[in-house]
CSV table of C-alpha atoms and ligand atoms in Angstrom, one decimal:
chain,number,residue,atom,x,y,z
A,25,MET,CA,96.4,125.7,126.7
A,26,GLN,CA,96.1,122.0,125.9
A,27,SER,CA,99.2,120.1,124.8
A,28,LYS,CA,100.2,120.4,121.2
A,29,ILE,CA,99.0,117.8,118.7
A,30,TRP,CA,101.6,117.6,115.9
A,31,LEU,CA,100.9,116.8,112.2
A,32,SER,CA,103.4,113.9,112.4
A,33,SER,CA,105.9,113.4,115.1
A,34,PRO,CA,108.7,110.8,115.7
A,35,HIS,CA,107.5,107.6,117.3
A,36,MET,CA,110.2,105.4,118.8
A,37,GLY,CA,109.7,101.6,118.9
A,38,GLY,CA,112.0,100.9,121.9
A,39,LYS,CA,115.0,99.2,120.3
A,40,GLU,CA,116.6,102.3,118.9
A,41,LYS,CA,118.7,103.1,122.0
A,42,LYS,CA,120.1,99.6,122.0
A,43,PHE,CA,121.6,100.1,118.5
A,44,VAL,CA,122.7,103.6,119.4
A,45,ASN,CA,124.4,102.4,122.6
A,46,GLU,CA,126.2,99.6,120.7
A,47,ALA,CA,127.6,102.3,118.4
A,48,PHE,CA,128.9,104.2,121.5
A,49,ASP,CA,130.2,101.1,123.2
A,50,THR,CA,132.2,100.0,120.1
A,51,ASN,CA,133.2,103.6,119.2
A,52,TRP,CA,131.5,103.5,115.8
A,53,VAL,CA,130.6,107.2,116.2
A,54,ALA,CA,131.2,108.0,112.5
A,55,PRO,CA,129.5,108.0,109.1
A,56,LEU,CA,130.2,104.3,108.7
A,57,GLY,CA,129.9,101.2,110.8
A,58,PRO,CA,127.7,98.2,111.6
A,59,ASN,CA,124.4,100.2,111.9
A,60,VAL,CA,124.9,101.8,108.5
A,61,ASN,CA,125.5,98.4,106.9
A,62,GLY,CA,122.7,96.8,109.1
A,63,LEU,CA,120.1,99.4,108.1
A,64,GLU,CA,120.9,99.0,104.4
A,65,LYS,CA,120.4,95.2,104.8
A,66,ASP,CA,117.1,95.7,106.7
A,67,LEU,CA,115.8,98.0,104.0
A,68,GLU,CA,116.9,95.6,101.2
A,69,GLN,CA,115.1,92.8,103.0
A,70,PHE,CA,111.9,94.9,103.5
A,71,LEU,CA,111.7,96.3,100.0
A,72,SER,CA,112.5,93.2,98.0
A,73,PRO,CA,113.0,89.9,99.9
A,74,GLN,CA,112.8,87.9,96.6
A,75,SER,CA,114.8,89.8,94.1
A,76,GLU,CA,118.1,91.7,94.2
A,77,ILE,CA,118.0,95.3,95.4
A,78,HIS,CA,120.6,97.7,96.7
A,79,VAL,CA,120.4,100.5,99.3
A,80,ALA,CA,122.9,103.2,100.1
A,81,ALA,CA,122.1,104.9,103.4
A,82,LEU,CA,122.6,108.7,103.1
A,83,SER,CA,122.2,111.9,105.2
A,84,SER,CA,118.8,112.8,103.6
A,85,GLY,CA,116.2,112.0,101.0
A,86,THR,CA,117.2,115.2,99.2
A,87,ALA,CA,120.8,113.8,99.0
A,88,ALA,CA,119.4,110.6,97.5
A,89,ILE,CA,117.6,112.5,94.7
A,90,HIS,CA,120.7,114.6,94.1
A,91,LEU,CA,123.0,111.6,93.8
A,92,GLY,CA,120.4,109.9,91.6
A,93,LEU,CA,120.5,112.8,89.2
A,94,ILE,CA,124.3,112.8,89.2
A,95,LEU,CA,124.4,109.1,88.5
A,96,LEU,CA,122.0,109.5,85.6
A,97,GLY,CA,124.4,112.2,84.2
A,98,ILE,CA,122.1,115.2,84.6
A,99,LYS,CA,124.1,118.3,83.7
A,100,ALA,CA,123.7,122.1,83.4
A,101,GLY,CA,121.2,123.0,80.7
A,102,ASP,CA,119.4,119.6,80.8
A,103,GLU,CA,115.7,119.3,81.3
A,104,VAL,CA,114.2,117.0,84.0
A,105,ILE,CA,110.5,116.3,84.3
A,106,CYS,CA,109.1,116.5,87.8
A,107,GLN,CA,105.7,116.2,89.5
A,108,SER,CA,104.6,119.7,90.3
A,109,MET,CA,102.6,118.9,93.4
A,110,THR,CA,105.3,117.8,95.9
A,111,PHE,CA,107.7,119.0,98.5
A,112,SER,CA,110.4,121.3,97.1
A,113,ALA,CA,113.0,118.6,97.9
A,114,SER,CA,111.8,116.7,94.8
A,115,ALA,CA,112.7,119.6,92.5
A,116,ASN,CA,115.6,121.4,94.2
A,117,PRO,CA,118.3,118.8,93.3
A,118,ILE,CA,117.4,119.4,89.6
A,119,ALA,CA,118.4,123.1,90.2
A,120,TYR,CA,121.6,122.0,92.1
A,121,GLN,CA,122.7,120.4,88.8
A,122,GLY,CA,122.0,123.6,86.9
A,123,ALA,CA,119.2,121.7,85.0
A,124,THR,CA,115.7,123.0,84.4
A,125,PRO,CA,112.7,121.3,85.9
A,126,VAL,CA,109.6,120.8,83.7
A,127,PHE,CA,106.6,120.5,85.9
A,128,ILE,CA,103.7,118.1,85.4
A,129,ASP,CA,100.2,118.5,86.9
A,130,SER,CA,98.4,115.9,89.1
A,131,GLU,CA,95.6,113.6,88.1
A,132,PRO,CA,92.6,113.3,90.4
A,133,ASP,CA,92.7,109.6,91.3
A,134,THR,CA,96.0,109.6,93.3
A,135,TRP,CA,97.0,113.3,93.2
A,136,ASN,CA,100.3,112.2,91.6
A,137,MET,CA,101.8,112.8,88.2
A,138,SER,CA,99.3,112.8,85.4
A,139,PRO,CA,100.4,110.2,82.7
A,140,GLU,CA,98.5,112.3,80.1
A,141,PHE,CA,100.4,115.5,80.8
A,142,LEU,CA,103.6,113.6,81.2
A,143,GLU,CA,103.4,112.3,77.6
A,144,GLU,CA,102.2,115.6,76.3
A,145,ALA,CA,105.2,117.3,77.9
A,146,ILE,CA,107.7,114.8,76.6
A,147,LYS,CA,106.4,115.2,73.0
A,148,ASP,CA,106.4,118.9,73.3
A,149,ARG,CA,109.9,119.1,74.7
A,150,ILE,CA,111.2,116.8,72.0
A,151,ALA,CA,109.4,118.9,69.4
A,152,LYS,CA,111.2,122.0,70.9
A,153,GLY,CA,114.5,120.2,70.4
A,154,LYS,CA,115.2,119.1,73.9
A,155,LYS,CA,114.4,115.5,75.2
A,156,PRO,CA,114.0,115.4,79.0
A,157,LYS,CA,116.8,113.4,80.6
A,158,ALA,CA,114.9,112.0,83.6
A,159,ILE,CA,111.5,111.9,85.3
A,160,VAL,CA,111.1,112.5,89.0
A,161,ALA,CA,107.8,110.8,90.0
A,162,VAL,CA,106.4,111.1,93.5
A,163,HIS,CA,104.1,108.9,95.7
A,164,LEU,CA,102.5,111.8,97.6
A,165,TYR,CA,101.3,111.2,101.2
A,166,GLY,CA,102.1,107.6,100.7
A,167,MET,CA,99.6,107.0,97.8
A,168,PRO,CA,101.4,105.2,94.9
A,169,ALA,CA,101.5,107.1,91.6
A,170,LYS,CA,100.0,105.5,88.5
A,171,ILE,CA,103.4,103.9,88.2
A,172,ASP,CA,102.5,101.3,85.5
A,173,GLU,CA,101.3,104.0,83.1
A,174,ILE,CA,104.2,106.3,83.9
A,175,THR,CA,106.7,103.5,83.4
A,176,THR,CA,105.1,102.6,80.0
A,177,ILE,CA,105.5,106.2,78.8
A,178,ALA,CA,109.0,106.4,80.3
A,179,ASP,CA,110.0,103.2,78.5
A,180,LYS,CA,108.5,104.3,75.2
A,181,TYR,CA,110.7,107.4,75.2
A,182,GLU,CA,113.6,105.7,77.0
A,183,ILE,CA,113.7,108.2,79.8
A,184,PRO,CA,114.8,106.9,83.3
A,185,ILE,CA,112.6,107.4,86.3
A,186,ILE,CA,113.8,108.6,89.7
A,187,GLU,CA,111.1,107.5,92.1
A,188,ASP,CA,110.6,109.9,95.0
A,189,ALA,CA,109.3,107.4,97.7
A,190,ALA,CA,110.2,109.7,100.6
A,191,GLU,CA,106.6,109.6,101.9
A,192,ALA,CA,105.8,106.1,100.7
A,193,LEU,CA,108.0,103.6,102.6
A,194,GLY,CA,105.6,100.7,103.2
A,195,SER,CA,103.2,101.5,100.4
A,196,ASN,CA,102.9,99.1,97.5
A,197,PHE,CA,101.4,98.8,94.0
A,198,HIS,CA,99.9,95.3,93.3
A,199,GLY,CA,102.2,94.0,96.0
A,200,ARG,CA,105.4,95.5,94.8
A,201,GLN,CA,106.9,98.0,97.2
A,202,CYS,CA,107.2,101.7,96.4
A,203,GLY,CA,110.9,102.5,96.0
A,204,THR,CA,111.5,99.5,93.7
A,205,PHE,CA,110.0,100.9,90.4
A,206,GLY,CA,112.5,103.5,89.3
A,207,ILE,CA,116.0,102.9,88.1
A,208,ILE,CA,116.8,104.9,91.2
A,209,ALA,CA,114.5,105.7,94.2
A,210,ALA,CA,114.8,108.0,97.2
A,211,LEU,CA,113.6,107.3,100.8
A,212,SER,CA,113.5,109.8,103.6
A,213,PHE,CA,113.9,109.3,107.4
A,214,ASN,CA,113.3,112.9,108.4
A,215,GLY,CA,111.7,113.4,111.8
A,216,ASN,CA,108.1,113.7,110.3
A,217,LYS,CA,108.2,110.7,108.1
A,218,ILE,CA,106.7,107.2,108.8
A,219,ILE,CA,110.0,106.1,110.3
A,220,THR,CA,112.8,108.4,111.3
A,221,THR,CA,116.6,108.4,111.9
A,222,SER,CA,116.2,112.0,113.2
A,223,GLY,CA,117.4,113.1,109.8
A,224,GLY,CA,118.5,110.7,107.0
A,225,GLY,CA,117.6,109.0,103.7
A,226,ALA,CA,118.5,106.3,101.4
A,227,MET,CA,119.0,105.7,97.7
A,228,VAL,CA,117.5,102.5,96.3
A,229,THR,CA,118.5,100.8,93.1
A,230,HIS,CA,118.4,97.5,91.3
A,231,HIS,CA,122.0,98.0,90.1
A,232,ASP,CA,124.8,97.1,92.5
A,233,GLU,CA,127.2,99.4,90.7
A,234,LEU,CA,124.9,102.4,91.1
A,235,ALA,CA,124.7,101.8,94.8
A,236,GLU,CA,128.4,101.4,95.1
A,237,LYS,CA,128.9,104.7,93.1
A,238,ALA,CA,126.4,106.4,95.5
A,239,ARG,CA,128.4,105.3,98.5
A,240,PHE,CA,131.6,106.5,96.8
A,241,LEU,CA,130.2,109.9,95.9
A,242,SER,CA,128.6,110.3,99.3
A,243,THR,CA,132.0,109.9,101.0
A,244,GLN,CA,133.8,112.7,99.1
A,245,ALA,CA,134.7,110.5,96.0
A,246,ARG,CA,138.1,109.3,97.3
A,247,ASP,CA,140.0,107.3,94.8
A,248,PRO,CA,141.9,104.2,96.2
A,249,ALA,CA,145.2,105.7,97.4
A,250,PRO,CA,147.1,106.1,100.7
A,251,HIS,CA,146.8,109.9,100.4
A,252,TYR,CA,143.6,111.8,99.5
A,253,GLN,CA,143.2,111.5,95.7
A,254,HIS,CA,140.2,112.7,93.7
A,255,SER,CA,139.3,112.4,90.1
A,256,GLN,CA,135.7,113.7,90.5
A,257,ILE,CA,133.6,116.0,92.7
A,258,GLY,CA,132.5,114.3,95.9
A,259,TYR,CA,129.8,115.0,98.5
A,260,ASN,CA,129.5,114.6,102.2
A,261,TYR,CA,126.2,112.7,102.1
A,262,ARG,CA,126.7,109.4,104.0
A,263,MET,CA,124.5,108.5,106.9
A,264,SER,CA,125.9,108.6,110.5
A,265,ASN,CA,126.2,105.3,112.3
A,266,ILE,CA,124.4,106.9,115.2
A,267,CYS,CA,121.4,107.8,113.0
A,268,ALA,CA,121.5,104.4,111.4
A,269,GLY,CA,121.1,102.9,114.8
A,270,ILE,CA,117.8,104.7,115.3
A,271,GLY,CA,116.9,103.5,111.9
A,272,ARG,CA,117.5,99.8,112.7
A,273,GLY,CA,115.2,100.1,115.7
A,274,GLN,CA,112.6,101.8,113.6
A,275,MET,CA,112.7,99.1,110.9
A,276,GLU,CA,111.5,96.6,113.5
A,277,VAL,CA,108.2,98.5,113.9
A,278,LEU,CA,107.7,99.7,110.3
A,279,PRO,CA,104.9,97.2,109.5
A,280,GLN,CA,103.1,98.3,112.7
A,281,ARG,CA,103.6,102.0,111.8
A,282,VAL,CA,101.9,101.4,108.5
A,283,LEU,CA,98.9,99.8,110.2
A,284,GLN,CA,98.7,102.6,112.8
A,285,ARG,CA,98.7,105.3,110.1
A,286,ARG,CA,96.1,103.4,108.1
A,287,ALA,CA,94.0,103.1,111.2
A,288,ASN,CA,94.1,106.9,111.6
A,289,PHE,CA,92.7,107.3,108.1
A,290,ASP,CA,89.9,104.8,108.7
A,291,TRP,CA,89.1,106.5,112.0
A,292,TYR,CA,88.8,109.9,110.4
A,293,LYS,CA,86.7,108.6,107.6
A,294,LYS,CA,84.3,106.8,109.9
A,295,HIS,CA,83.9,109.7,112.3
A,296,LEU,CA,83.6,112.4,109.6
A,297,ALA,CA,81.3,110.3,107.3
A,298,ASP,CA,78.3,112.5,108.2
A,299,LEU,CA,80.0,115.6,106.8
A,300,ASP,CA,79.4,115.8,103.1
A,301,ALA,CA,81.8,118.7,102.8
A,302,ILE,CA,84.8,116.5,103.7
A,303,ARG,CA,86.1,114.1,101.0
A,304,PHE,CA,88.8,111.5,101.4
A,305,LEU,CA,91.2,110.1,98.8
A,306,GLU,CA,90.4,106.4,98.2
A,307,GLU,CA,92.8,103.8,97.0
A,308,PRO,CA,92.3,102.7,93.5
A,309,GLU,CA,92.2,98.9,92.9
A,310,GLY,CA,95.7,97.5,93.5
A,311,PHE,CA,97.0,100.6,95.3
A,312,TYR,CA,98.1,100.3,98.9
A,313,SER,CA,99.0,103.5,100.7
A,314,ASN,CA,100.9,103.7,104.0
A,315,ARG,CA,98.6,106.7,104.7
A,316,TRP,CA,101.6,108.7,105.9
A,317,LEU,CA,99.3,111.6,106.2
A,318,THR,CA,95.5,111.6,106.2
A,319,THR,CA,94.4,114.2,103.7
A,320,VAL,CA,91.0,115.7,103.0
A,321,LEU,CA,89.4,118.0,100.5
A,322,VAL,CA,86.9,120.6,101.9
A,323,LYS,CA,84.0,121.3,99.5
A,324,HIS,CA,81.6,123.7,101.2
A,325,PRO,CA,80.0,127.0,100.4
A,326,VAL,CA,81.3,128.8,103.5
A,327,VAL,CA,83.8,126.6,105.3
A,328,THR,CA,87.3,126.4,103.6
A,329,ARG,CA,90.3,124.3,104.5
A,330,GLU,CA,91.7,127.5,106.1
A,331,THR,CA,88.6,127.8,108.3
A,332,ILE,CA,89.4,124.3,109.6
A,333,ARG,CA,93.1,124.9,109.8
A,334,THR,CA,92.9,128.1,111.8
A,335,ALA,CA,90.2,126.6,114.2
A,336,LEU,CA,92.5,123.7,114.9
A,337,GLU,CA,95.5,126.0,115.3
A,338,LYS,CA,93.6,128.0,118.0
A,339,GLU,CA,93.3,124.7,119.9
A,340,ASN,CA,97.0,124.0,119.6
A,341,ILE,CA,96.4,121.3,116.9
A,342,GLU,CA,98.7,121.3,113.8
A,343,SER,CA,97.3,120.7,110.4
A,344,ARG,CA,98.6,121.9,107.0
A,345,PRO,CA,97.4,122.7,103.5
A,346,LEU,CA,98.5,120.2,100.9
A,347,TRP,CA,101.8,120.8,99.1
A,348,LYS,CA,101.7,124.0,97.1
A,349,PRO,CA,102.5,123.0,93.5
A,350,MET,CA,106.1,123.8,92.4
A,351,HIS,CA,104.9,125.7,89.2
A,352,CYS,CA,103.1,128.1,91.6
A,353,GLN,CA,106.2,128.7,93.7
A,354,PRO,CA,108.1,132.0,93.1
A,355,VAL,CA,111.4,130.2,92.9
A,356,PHE,CA,110.3,128.1,89.9
A,357,LYS,CA,108.1,130.7,88.2
A,358,ASP,CA,110.0,130.5,84.9
A,359,ALA,CA,109.9,126.7,84.7
A,360,PRO,CA,107.7,125.1,82.0
A,361,PHE,CA,104.5,123.5,83.2
A,362,TYR,CA,102.0,121.1,81.6
A,363,GLY,CA,98.6,120.7,83.2
A,364,ASP,CA,95.0,121.7,83.6
A,365,GLY,CA,94.9,123.2,87.1
A,366,THR,CA,94.2,120.0,89.0
A,367,SER,CA,97.0,120.4,91.5
A,368,GLU,CA,96.2,124.1,92.2
A,369,LYS,CA,92.6,123.1,93.0
A,370,LEU,CA,93.8,120.4,95.3
A,371,PHE,CA,96.1,122.9,97.0
A,372,ASN,CA,93.2,125.3,97.5
A,373,ASP,CA,90.8,122.7,98.9
A,374,GLY,CA,93.1,120.2,100.6
A,375,LEU,CA,94.2,119.8,104.2
A,376,CYS,CA,96.5,117.3,106.0
A,377,LEU,CA,95.1,116.2,109.3
A,378,PRO,CA,97.3,115.2,112.3
A,379,SER,CA,98.4,111.7,111.4
A,380,GLY,CA,101.1,110.5,113.8
A,381,SER,CA,101.2,106.8,114.5
A,382,ASN,CA,101.4,107.9,118.2
A,383,LEU,CA,98.1,109.9,118.2
A,384,THR,CA,96.1,108.9,121.3
A,385,GLU,CA,92.4,108.2,121.4
A,386,GLY,CA,92.0,111.5,123.4
A,387,GLU,CA,93.9,113.5,120.9
A,388,ARG,CA,91.8,112.2,118.0
A,389,ASP,CA,88.7,113.1,119.9
A,390,ARG,CA,90.0,116.6,120.4
A,391,ILE,CA,90.6,117.0,116.7
A,392,LEU,CA,87.2,115.6,115.8
A,393,THR,CA,85.4,117.9,118.2
A,394,GLU,CA,87.0,120.9,116.7
A,395,ILE,CA,86.3,119.9,113.1
A,396,LYS,CA,82.6,119.3,114.0
A,397,LYS,CA,82.4,122.6,115.7
A,398,VAL,CA,83.4,124.4,112.6
A,399,PHE,CA,80.4,123.0,110.7
A,400,ASN,CA,77.9,123.7,113.5
B,957,PLP,C1,110.7,114.6,102.9
B,957,PLP,C2,110.6,114.6,101.4
B,957,PLP,C3,111.8,114.7,100.7
B,957,PLP,C4,113.2,115.0,101.3
B,957,PLP,O1,113.6,114.2,102.2
B,957,PLP,P1,114.7,114.8,103.3
B,957,PLP,O2,115.1,113.5,104.0
B,957,PLP,O3,113.9,115.7,104.2
B,957,PLP,O4,115.8,115.5,102.6
B,957,PLP,C5,111.7,114.5,99.3
B,957,PLP,N1,110.6,114.4,98.7
B,957,PLP,C6,109.4,114.3,99.4
B,957,PLP,C7,108.2,114.1,98.6
B,957,PLP,C8,109.4,114.5,100.7
B,957,PLP,O5,108.3,114.4,101.4
């Protein structure tokens, strides 16, 4: 059996161990310390070198979305709008709060939240007597959502946006970085993301007091007192100084990682150009994707995305169907949904190809050979 080709595996830049060793040498082996502060500064500089932005480093992207909902005051019985086609971590924190997710279908240009169905849903929920309290918008696979249209609608109805930029660090919309559009945004540094801290995430916000509040809540909400004093419920969501050391090393290579992921996309597109059955997702004008994963749609009378996926699997190559929409998940079967079937079609036809920034030329050739074989 040939060696495994992963969908997206960690790719160290070289400086990570230096920061981790510093943490050991100075005994900052704790969920606070110079690497945590340093990573926050690095991210702030990357996301918005010109204008003010604040980052709180956390234990995961899921924690960032959860704290975001808490900071916006989401409570049991509230409704929160959420993109349906996404990873479950976009929606689960809504349920943690005892709130109900209202799912919105995708549009075909970016596969993200449809502005049309977003507005339809807001109007309908208001007519039913319940105005949604927040909107969780996602930039799937690194492709920015139609964030200007979504923001216009959100502003019109005065509903705050939580931007799930877990897959989109390094993507931008007309030059403005993903993660800087919502009142609150979430980043993820899980092992499969474009950069990793092994596990980790961050909450991004333009408001200093929200970032401070996130740091406070993520360290068990301890009031200033010599003893342990609490006047609200806290969480253990802060990032470890060891993990943050990995993150500081990874930040040094982030721009390179974006280019490497984009090069994968270009390579697949060029070498699969002769197969009419395989379609790629192009960037609309002004949209810049980090191409976290290269995704294709398979449109063929006989070959399906499962034919390709299982053929690759036999050769020890990992690929994966697109995210199964949340409104099709058993756990969310009772949640309201607004759409026309676009995300279900994408799920049925779509496949994520191996997209690591560390893919070798030889590995890409192995993948290509297998895909071509399926069609011969
Ligand atoms: C990875 C991911 C998350 C969650 O991030 P974790 O750090 O794994 O908790 C949230 N949303 C999306 C879209 C993701 O891909």
